[in-house]
PDB file of C-alpha atoms in Angstrom:
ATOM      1  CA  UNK H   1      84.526  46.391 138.716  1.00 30.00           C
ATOM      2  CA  UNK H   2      85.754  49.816 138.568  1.00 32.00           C
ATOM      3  CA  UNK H   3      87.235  51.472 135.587  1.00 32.00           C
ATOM      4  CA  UNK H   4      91.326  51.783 136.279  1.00 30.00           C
ATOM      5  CA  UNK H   5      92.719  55.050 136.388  1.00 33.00           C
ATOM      6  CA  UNK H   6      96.075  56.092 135.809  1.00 28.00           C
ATOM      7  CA  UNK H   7      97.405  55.536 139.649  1.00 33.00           C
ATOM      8  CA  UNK H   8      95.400  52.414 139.375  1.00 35.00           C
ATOM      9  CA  UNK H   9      98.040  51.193 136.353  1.00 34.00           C
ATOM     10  CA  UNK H  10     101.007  52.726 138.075  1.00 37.00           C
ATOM     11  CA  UNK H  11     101.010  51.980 142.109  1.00 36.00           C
ATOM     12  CA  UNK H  12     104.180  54.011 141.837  1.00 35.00           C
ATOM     13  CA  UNK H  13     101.526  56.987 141.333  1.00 37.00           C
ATOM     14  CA  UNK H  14      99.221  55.410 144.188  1.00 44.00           C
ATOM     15  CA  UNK H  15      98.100  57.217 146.995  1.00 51.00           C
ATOM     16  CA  UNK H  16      99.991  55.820 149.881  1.00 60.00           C
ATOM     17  CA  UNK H  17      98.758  52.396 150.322  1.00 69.00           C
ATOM     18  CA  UNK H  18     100.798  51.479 153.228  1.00 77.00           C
ATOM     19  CA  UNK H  19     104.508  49.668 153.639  1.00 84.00           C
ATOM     20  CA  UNK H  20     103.024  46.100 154.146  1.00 81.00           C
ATOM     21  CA  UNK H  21     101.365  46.705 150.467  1.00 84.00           C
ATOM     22  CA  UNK H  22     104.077  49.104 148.689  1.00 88.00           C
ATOM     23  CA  UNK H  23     106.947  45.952 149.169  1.00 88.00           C
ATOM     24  CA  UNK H  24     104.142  43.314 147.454  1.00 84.00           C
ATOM     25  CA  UNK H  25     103.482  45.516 144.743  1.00 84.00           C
ATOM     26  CA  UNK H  26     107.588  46.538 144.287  1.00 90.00           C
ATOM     27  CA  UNK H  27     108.226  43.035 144.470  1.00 88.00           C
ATOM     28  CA  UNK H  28     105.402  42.053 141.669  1.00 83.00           C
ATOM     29  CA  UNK H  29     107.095  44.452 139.773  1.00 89.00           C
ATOM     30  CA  UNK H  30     110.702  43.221 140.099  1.00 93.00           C
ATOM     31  CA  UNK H  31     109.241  39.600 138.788  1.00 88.00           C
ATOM     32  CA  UNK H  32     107.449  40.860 136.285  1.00 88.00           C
ATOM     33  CA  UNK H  33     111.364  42.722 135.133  1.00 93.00           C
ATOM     34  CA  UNK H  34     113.063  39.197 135.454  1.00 94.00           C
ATOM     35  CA  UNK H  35     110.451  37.449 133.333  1.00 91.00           C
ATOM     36  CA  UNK H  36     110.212  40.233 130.693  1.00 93.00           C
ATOM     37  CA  UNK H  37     114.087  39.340 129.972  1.00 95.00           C
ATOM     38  CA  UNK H  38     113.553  35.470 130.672  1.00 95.00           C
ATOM     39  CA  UNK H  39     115.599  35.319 133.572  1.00 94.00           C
ATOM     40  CA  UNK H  40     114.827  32.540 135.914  1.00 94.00           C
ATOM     41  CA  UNK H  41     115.106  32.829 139.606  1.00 92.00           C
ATOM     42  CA  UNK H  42     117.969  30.389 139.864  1.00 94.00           C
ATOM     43  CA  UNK H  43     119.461  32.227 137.122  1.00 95.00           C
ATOM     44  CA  UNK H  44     119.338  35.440 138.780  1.00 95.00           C
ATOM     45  CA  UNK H  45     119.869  34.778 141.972  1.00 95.00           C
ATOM     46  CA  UNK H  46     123.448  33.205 140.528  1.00 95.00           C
ATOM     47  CA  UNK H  47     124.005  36.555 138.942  1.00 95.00           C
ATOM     48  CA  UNK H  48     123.529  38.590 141.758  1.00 95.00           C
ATOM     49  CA  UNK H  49     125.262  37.160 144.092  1.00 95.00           C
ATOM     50  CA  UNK H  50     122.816  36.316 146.553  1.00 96.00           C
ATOM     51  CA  UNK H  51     121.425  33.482 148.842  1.00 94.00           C
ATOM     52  CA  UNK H  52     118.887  30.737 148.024  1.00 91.00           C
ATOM     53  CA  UNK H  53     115.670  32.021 148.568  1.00 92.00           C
ATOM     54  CA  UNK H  54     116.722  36.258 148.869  1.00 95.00           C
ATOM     55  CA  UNK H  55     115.226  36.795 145.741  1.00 95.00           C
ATOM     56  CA  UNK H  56     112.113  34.883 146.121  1.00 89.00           C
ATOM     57  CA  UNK H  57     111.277  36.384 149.440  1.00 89.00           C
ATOM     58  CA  UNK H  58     111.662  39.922 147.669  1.00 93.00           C
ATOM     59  CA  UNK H  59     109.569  39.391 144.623  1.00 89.00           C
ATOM     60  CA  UNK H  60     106.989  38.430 147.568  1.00 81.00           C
ATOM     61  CA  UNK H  61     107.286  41.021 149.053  1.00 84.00           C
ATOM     62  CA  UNK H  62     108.118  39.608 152.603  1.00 83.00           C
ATOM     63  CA  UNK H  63     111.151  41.206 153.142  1.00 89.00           C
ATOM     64  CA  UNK H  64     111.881  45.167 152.477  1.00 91.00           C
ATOM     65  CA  UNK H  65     114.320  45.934 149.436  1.00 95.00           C
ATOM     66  CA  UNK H  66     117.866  47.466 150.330  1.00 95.00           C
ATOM     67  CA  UNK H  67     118.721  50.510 147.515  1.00 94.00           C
ATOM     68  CA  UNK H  68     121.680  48.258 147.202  1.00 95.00           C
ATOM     69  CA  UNK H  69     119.717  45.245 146.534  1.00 95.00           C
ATOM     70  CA  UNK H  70     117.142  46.992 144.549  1.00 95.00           C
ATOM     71  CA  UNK H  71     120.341  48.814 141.982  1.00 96.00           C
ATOM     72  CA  UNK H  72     121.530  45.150 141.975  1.00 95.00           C
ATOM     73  CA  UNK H  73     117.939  44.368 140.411  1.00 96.00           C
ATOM     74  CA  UNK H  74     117.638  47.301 138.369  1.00 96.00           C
ATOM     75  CA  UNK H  75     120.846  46.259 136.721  1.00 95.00           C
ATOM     76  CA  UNK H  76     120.712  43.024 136.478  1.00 96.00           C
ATOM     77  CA  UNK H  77     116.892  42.895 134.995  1.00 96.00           C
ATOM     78  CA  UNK H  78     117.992  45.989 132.582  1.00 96.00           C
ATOM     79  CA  UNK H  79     115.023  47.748 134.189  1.00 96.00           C
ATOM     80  CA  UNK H  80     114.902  51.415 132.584  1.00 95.00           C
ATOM     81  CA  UNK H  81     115.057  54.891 134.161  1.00 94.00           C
ATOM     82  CA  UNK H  82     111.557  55.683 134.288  1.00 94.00           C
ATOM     83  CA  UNK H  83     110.881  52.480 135.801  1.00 94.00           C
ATOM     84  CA  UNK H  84     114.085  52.398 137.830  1.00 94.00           C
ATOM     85  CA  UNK H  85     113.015  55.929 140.129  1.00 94.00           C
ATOM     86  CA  UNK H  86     109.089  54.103 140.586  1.00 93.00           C
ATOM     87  CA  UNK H  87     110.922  51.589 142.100  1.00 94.00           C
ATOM     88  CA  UNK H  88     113.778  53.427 144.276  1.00 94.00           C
ATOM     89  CA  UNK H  89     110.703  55.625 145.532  1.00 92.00           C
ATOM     90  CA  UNK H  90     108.185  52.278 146.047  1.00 90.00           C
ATOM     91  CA  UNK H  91     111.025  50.948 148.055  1.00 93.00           C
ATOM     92  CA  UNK H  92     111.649  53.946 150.430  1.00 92.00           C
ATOM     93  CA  UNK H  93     108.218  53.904 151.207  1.00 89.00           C
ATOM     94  CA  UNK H  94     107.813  50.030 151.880  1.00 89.00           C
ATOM     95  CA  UNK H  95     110.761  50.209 154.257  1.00 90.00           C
ATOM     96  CA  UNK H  96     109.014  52.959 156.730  1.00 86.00           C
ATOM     97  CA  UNK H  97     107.885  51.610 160.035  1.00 80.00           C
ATOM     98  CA  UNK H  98     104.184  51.719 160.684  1.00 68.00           C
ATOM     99  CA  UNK H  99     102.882  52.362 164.150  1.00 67.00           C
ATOM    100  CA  UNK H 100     102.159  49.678 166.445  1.00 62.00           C
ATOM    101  CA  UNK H 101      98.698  47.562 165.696  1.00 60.00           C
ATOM    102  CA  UNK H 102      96.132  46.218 168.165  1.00 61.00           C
ATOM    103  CA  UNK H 103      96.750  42.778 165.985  1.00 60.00           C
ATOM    104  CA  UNK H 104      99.627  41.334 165.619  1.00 57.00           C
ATOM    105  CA  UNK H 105     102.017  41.972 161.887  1.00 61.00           C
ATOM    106  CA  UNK H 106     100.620  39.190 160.238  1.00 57.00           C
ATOM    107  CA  UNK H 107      97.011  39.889 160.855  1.00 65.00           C
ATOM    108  CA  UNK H 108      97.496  43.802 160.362  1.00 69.00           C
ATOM    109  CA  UNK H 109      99.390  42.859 156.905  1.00 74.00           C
ATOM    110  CA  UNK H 110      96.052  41.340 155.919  1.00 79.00           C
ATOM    111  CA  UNK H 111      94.168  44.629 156.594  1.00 80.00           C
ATOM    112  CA  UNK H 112      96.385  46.695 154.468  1.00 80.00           C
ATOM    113  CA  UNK H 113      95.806  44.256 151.563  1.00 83.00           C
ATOM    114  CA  UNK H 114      92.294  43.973 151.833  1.00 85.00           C
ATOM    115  CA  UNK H 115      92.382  48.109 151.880  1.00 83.00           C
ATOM    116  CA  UNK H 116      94.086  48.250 148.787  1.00 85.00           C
ATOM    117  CA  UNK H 117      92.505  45.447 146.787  1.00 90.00           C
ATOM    118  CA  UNK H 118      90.853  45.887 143.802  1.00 92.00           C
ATOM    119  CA  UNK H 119      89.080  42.165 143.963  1.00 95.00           C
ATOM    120  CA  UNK H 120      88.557  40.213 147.082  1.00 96.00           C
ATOM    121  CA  UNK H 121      87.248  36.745 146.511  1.00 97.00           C
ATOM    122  CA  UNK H 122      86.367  35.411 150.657  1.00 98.00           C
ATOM    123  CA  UNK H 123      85.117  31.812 151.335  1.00 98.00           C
ATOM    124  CA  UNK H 124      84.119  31.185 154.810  1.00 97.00           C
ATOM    125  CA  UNK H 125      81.996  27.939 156.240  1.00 96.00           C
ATOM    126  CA  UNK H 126      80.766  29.021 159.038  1.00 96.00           C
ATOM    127  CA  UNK H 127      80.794  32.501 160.129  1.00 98.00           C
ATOM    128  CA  UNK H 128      80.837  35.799 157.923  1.00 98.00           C
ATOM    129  CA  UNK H 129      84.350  37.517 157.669  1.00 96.00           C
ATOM    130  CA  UNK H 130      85.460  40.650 158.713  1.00 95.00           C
ATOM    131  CA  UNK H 131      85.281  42.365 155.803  1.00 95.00           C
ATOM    132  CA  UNK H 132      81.377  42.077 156.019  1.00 98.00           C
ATOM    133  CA  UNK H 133      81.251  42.384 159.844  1.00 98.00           C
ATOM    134  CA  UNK H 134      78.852  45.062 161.616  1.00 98.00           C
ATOM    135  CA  UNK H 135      80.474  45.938 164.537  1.00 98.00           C
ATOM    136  CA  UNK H 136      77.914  43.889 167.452  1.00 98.00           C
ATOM    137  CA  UNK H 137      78.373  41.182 165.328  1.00 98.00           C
ATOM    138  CA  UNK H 138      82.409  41.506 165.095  1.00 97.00           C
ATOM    139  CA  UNK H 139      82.443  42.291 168.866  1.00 98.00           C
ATOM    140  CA  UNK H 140      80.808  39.500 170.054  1.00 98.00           C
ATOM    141  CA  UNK H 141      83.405  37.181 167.912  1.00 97.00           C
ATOM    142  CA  UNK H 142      86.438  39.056 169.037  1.00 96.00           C
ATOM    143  CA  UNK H 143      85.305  38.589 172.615  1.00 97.00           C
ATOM    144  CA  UNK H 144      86.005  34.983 171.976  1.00 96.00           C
ATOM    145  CA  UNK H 145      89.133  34.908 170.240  1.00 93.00           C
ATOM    146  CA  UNK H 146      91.792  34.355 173.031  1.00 93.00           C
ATOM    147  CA  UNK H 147      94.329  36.240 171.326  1.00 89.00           C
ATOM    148  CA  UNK H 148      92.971  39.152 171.217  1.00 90.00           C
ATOM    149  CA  UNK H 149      93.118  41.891 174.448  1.00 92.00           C
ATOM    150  CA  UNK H 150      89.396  42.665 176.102  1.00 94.00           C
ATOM    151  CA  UNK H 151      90.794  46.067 175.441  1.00 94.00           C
ATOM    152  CA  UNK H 152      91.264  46.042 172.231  1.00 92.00           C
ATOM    153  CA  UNK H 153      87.807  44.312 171.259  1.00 95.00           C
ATOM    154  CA  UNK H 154      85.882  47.479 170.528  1.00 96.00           C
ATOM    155  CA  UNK H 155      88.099  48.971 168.685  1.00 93.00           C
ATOM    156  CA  UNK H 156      88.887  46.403 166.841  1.00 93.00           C
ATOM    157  CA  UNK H 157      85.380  45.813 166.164  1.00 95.00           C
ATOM    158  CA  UNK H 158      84.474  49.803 165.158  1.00 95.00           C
ATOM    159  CA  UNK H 159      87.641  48.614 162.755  1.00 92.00           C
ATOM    160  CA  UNK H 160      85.779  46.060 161.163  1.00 93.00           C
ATOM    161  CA  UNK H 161      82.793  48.276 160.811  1.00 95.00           C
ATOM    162  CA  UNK H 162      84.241  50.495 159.560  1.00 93.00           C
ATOM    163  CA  UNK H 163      85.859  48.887 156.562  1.00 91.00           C
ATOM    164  CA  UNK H 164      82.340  47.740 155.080  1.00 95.00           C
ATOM    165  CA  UNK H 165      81.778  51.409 154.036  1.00 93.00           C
ATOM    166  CA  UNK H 166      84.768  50.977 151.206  1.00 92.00           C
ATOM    167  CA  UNK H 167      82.649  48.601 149.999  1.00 96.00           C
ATOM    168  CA  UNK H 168      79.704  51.659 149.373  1.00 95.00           C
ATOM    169  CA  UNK H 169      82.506  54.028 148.398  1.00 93.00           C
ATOM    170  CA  UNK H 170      83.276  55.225 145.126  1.00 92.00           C
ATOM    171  CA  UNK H 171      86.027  52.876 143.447  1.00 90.00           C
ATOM    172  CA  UNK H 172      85.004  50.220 145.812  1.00 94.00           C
ATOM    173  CA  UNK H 173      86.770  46.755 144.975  1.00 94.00           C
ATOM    174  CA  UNK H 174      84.768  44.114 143.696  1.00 96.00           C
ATOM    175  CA  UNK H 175      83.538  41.408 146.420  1.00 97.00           C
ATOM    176  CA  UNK H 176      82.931  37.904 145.984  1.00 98.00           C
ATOM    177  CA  UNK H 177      82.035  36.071 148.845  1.00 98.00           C
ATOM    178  CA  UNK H 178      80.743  32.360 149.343  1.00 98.00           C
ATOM    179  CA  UNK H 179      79.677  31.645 153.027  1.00 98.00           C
ATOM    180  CA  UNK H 180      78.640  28.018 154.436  1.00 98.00           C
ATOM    181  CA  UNK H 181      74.621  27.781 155.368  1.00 98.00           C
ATOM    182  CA  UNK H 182      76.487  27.621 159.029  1.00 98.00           C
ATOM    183  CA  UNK H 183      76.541  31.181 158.697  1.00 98.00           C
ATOM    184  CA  UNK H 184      73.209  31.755 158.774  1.00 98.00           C
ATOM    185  CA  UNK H 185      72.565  29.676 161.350  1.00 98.00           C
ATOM    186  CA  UNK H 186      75.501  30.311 164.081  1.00 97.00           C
ATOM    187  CA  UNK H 187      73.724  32.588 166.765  1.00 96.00           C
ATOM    188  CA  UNK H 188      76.978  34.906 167.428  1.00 98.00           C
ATOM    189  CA  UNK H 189      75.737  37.970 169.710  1.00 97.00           C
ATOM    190  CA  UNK H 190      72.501  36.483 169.591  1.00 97.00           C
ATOM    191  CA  UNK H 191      69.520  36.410 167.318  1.00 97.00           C
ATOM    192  CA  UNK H 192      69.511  40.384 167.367  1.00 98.00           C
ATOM    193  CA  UNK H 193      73.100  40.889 166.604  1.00 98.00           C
ATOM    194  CA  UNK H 194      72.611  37.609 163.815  1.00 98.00           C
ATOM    195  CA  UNK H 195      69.796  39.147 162.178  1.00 98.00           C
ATOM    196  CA  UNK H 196      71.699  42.544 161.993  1.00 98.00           C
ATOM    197  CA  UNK H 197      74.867  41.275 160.475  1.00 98.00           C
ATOM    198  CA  UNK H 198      72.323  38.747 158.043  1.00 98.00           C
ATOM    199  CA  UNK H 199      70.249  42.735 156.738  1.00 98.00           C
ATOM    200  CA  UNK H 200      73.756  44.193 156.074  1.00 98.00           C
ATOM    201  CA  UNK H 201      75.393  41.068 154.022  1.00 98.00           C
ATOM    202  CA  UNK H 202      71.998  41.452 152.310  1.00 98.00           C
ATOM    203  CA  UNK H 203      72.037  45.114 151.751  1.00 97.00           C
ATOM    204  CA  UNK H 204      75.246  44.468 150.486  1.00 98.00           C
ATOM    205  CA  UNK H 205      74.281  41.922 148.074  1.00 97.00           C
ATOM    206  CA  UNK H 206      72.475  44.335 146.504  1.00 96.00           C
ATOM    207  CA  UNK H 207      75.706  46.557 145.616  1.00 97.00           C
ATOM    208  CA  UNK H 208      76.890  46.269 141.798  1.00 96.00           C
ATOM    209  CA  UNK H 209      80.142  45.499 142.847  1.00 97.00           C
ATOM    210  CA  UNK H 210      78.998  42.640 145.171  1.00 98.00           C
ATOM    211  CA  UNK H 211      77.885  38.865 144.558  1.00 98.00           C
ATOM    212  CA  UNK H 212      76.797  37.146 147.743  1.00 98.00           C
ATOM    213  CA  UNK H 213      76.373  33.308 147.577  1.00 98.00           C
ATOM    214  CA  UNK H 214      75.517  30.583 150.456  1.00 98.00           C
ATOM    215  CA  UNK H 215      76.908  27.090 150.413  1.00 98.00           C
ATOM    216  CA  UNK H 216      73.660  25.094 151.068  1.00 98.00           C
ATOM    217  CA  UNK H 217      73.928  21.981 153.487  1.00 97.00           C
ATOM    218  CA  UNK H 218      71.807  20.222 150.813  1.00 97.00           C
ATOM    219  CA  UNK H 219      74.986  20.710 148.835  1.00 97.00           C
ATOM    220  CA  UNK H 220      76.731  17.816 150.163  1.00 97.00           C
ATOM    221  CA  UNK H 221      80.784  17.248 150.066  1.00 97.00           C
ATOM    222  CA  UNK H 222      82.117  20.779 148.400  1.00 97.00           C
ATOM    223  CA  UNK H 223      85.662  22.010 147.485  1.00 97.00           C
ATOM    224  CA  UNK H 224      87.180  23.205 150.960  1.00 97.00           C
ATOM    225  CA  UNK H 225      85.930  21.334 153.894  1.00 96.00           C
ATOM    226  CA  UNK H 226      88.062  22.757 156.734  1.00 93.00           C
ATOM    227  CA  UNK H 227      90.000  25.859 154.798  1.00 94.00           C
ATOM    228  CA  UNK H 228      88.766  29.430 154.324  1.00 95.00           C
ATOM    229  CA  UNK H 229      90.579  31.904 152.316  1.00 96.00           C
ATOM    230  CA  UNK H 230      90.924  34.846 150.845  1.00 95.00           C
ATOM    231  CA  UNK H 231      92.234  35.782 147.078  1.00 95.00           C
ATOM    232  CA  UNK H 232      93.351  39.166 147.426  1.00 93.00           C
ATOM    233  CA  UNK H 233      93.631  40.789 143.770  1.00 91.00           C
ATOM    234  CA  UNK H 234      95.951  44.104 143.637  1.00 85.00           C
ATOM    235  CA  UNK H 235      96.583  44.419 140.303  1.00 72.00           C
ATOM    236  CA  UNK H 236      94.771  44.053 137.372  1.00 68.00           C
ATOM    237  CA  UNK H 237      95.594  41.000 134.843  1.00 61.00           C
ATOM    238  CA  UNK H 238      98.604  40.088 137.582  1.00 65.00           C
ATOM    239  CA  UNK H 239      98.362  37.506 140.169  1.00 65.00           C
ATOM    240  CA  UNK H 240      97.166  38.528 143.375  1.00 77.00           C
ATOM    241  CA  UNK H 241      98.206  36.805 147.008  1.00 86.00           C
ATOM    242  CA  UNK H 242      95.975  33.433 148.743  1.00 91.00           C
ATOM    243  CA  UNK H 243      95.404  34.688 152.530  1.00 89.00           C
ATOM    244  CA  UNK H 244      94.927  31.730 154.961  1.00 92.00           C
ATOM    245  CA  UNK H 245      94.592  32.335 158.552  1.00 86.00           C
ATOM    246  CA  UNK H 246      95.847  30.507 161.686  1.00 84.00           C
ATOM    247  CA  UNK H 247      95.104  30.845 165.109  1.00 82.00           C
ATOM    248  CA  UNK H 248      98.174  32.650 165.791  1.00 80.00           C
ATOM    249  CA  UNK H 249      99.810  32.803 162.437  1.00 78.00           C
ATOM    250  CA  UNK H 250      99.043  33.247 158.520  1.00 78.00           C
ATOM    251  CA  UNK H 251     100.194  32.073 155.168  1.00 82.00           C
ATOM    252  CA  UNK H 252      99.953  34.395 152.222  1.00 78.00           C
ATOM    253  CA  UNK H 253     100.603  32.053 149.334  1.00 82.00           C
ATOM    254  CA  UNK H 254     101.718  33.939 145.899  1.00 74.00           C
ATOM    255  CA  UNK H 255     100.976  32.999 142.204  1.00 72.00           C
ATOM    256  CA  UNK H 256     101.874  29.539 142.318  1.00 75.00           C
ATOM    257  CA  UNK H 257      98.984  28.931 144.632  1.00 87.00           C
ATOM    258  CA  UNK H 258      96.536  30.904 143.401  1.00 88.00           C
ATOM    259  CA  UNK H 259      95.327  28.794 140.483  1.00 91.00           C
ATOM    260  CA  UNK H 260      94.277  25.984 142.637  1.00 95.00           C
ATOM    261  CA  UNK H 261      92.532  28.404 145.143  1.00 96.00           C
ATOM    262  CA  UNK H 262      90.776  30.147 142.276  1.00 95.00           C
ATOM    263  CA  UNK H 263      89.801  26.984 140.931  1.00 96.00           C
ATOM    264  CA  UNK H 264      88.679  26.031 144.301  1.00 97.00           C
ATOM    265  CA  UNK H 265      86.497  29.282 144.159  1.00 98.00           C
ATOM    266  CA  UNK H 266      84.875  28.827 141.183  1.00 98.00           C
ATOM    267  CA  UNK H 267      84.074  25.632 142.272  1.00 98.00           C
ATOM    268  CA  UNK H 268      82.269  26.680 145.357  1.00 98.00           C
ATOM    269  CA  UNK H 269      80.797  29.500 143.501  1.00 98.00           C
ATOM    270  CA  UNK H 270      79.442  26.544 141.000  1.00 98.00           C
ATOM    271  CA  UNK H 271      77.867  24.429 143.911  1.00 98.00           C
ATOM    272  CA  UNK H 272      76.569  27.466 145.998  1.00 98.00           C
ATOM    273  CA  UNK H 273      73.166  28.917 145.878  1.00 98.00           C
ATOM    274  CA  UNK H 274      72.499  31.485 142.740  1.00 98.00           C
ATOM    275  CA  UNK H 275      72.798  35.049 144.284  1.00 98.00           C
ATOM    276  CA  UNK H 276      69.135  35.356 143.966  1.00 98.00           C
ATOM    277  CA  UNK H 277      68.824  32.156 145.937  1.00 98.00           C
ATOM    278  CA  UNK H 278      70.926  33.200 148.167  1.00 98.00           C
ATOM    279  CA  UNK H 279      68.907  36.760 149.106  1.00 98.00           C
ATOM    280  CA  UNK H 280      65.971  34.537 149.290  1.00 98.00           C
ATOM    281  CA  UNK H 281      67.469  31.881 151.716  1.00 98.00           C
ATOM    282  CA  UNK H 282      68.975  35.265 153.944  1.00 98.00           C
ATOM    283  CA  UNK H 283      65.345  36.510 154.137  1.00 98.00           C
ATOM    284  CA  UNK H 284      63.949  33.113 155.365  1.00 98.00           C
ATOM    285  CA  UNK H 285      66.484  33.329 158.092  1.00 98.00           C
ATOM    286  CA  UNK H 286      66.031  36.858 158.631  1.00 98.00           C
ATOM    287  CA  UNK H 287      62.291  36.338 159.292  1.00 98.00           C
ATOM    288  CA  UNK H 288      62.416  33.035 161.476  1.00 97.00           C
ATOM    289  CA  UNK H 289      64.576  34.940 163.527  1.00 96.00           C
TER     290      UNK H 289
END
């Protein structure tokens, strides 16, 4: 992984990261105030006033902060000055209104995080995910996804494209990513368009900052028949958020969950291929096809 720089320890000093990542990081902040003081949620909610669940769905950041609410906080958690004007200005910038998406909230919240990650940990069985997606390869999936406007396939696809480069860029986050041998296999676009998007995952693989492992069939029963999902790390030595995708809706499930999935991972990680197995297995393919 990259070495942290100051912004990096302070997403108050961030370059703008977006709203949809600003209230997640304001509200891991607001938690981490109420646990430095040993406040529990119940406790605090009782002390300021508000409904069951409010406070919960702020330090998730699923819901944007009031000032009101947030000076409530800042009191109540005996947050400092310093700290205090990180958060009124995180909080006027997670309540602005982004422009409308091609995809709908949910699935354009997901974006944003991925963007600002600084460790993505992706499990797929049987297709590679978008954030490794070359853009014939991406096309021909979104062309098959009923919720999503012919119009709005190609762009969505030069999105996806797109979004490998951060991977090549400097400060790049750092990628794990465990894909079922269905992968390798599923002809989508085509055995031109496979054995494209099969050269870039390997090119990839090569990257410091990327480990690329396949699931074998020969594995047998693994960890998480019939779930992929993301781990989305923001923050350095905090907990990051589980992404789980739906059809037409998401979950993003916050610290509580995240120990199983990254158990889970590691698991699959365990079982899977070695990386250099893996490049060896994506060359096999690559030439048969």
């Amino acid at each position: 992984m990259t070495t942290a720089d100051e912004g990096d320890n302070n997403p108050g000093a961030e370059a703008d990261l977006g709203p949809f990542v600003q209230r997640i990081l304001l509200g891991a902040r607001l938690r981490a105030a109420r646990e430095s003081i040993e406040l529990s949620s119940t406790e605090a909610t009782k002390a300021l006033g508000w409904y069951a669940g409010k406070l919960s769905k702020i330090e998730q950041g699923d819901v944007p902060t009031s000032d009101k609410d947030l000076a409530a906080a800042i009191r109540a958690f005996k947050i400092g000055p310093k700290e205090a004007g990180e958060l009124q200005r995180l909080a006027s910038l997670a309540r602005r209104k982004l422009p409308p998406s091609r995809v709908a909230e949910w699935a354009a919240k997901y974006v944003h995080l991925v963007a600002a990650a600084r460790e993505l940990k992706l499990w797929n069985a049987d297709a590679f995910p978008g954030t490794v997606q070359t853009a014939d390869y991406a096309r021909a999936q979104l062309e098959r996804v009923v919720t999503v406007r012919p119009a709005d396939v190609e762009p969505m696809a030069q999105d996806r494209a797109k979004r490998v480069e951060r991977l090549r860029a400097p400060g790049a986050p750092r990628l794990w990513l465990v894909v079922g041998e269905e992968a390798l296999h599923r002809s989508i676009g085509g055995p031109e368009t496979l054995r494209g998007q099969l050269e870039q995952v390997r090119d990839l693989a090569e990257l410091e900052n990327v480990s690329v492992q396949v699931m074998p069939f020969s594995a047998g029963a693994h960890a998480s028949h019939g779930v992929s999902f993301s781990i989305v790390n923001l923050m350095e030595g905090r907990p990051g958020l589980v992404y789980v995708a739906g059809l037409t809706t998401s979950d993003y499930l916050g610290r509580e969950h995240q120990r199983v999935y990254d158990l889970v991972f590691d698991k699959l990680r365990a079982d899977a291929l070695s990386p250099q197995g893996t490049i060896e297995l994506i060359n096999r393919r690559i030439a048969e096809l």
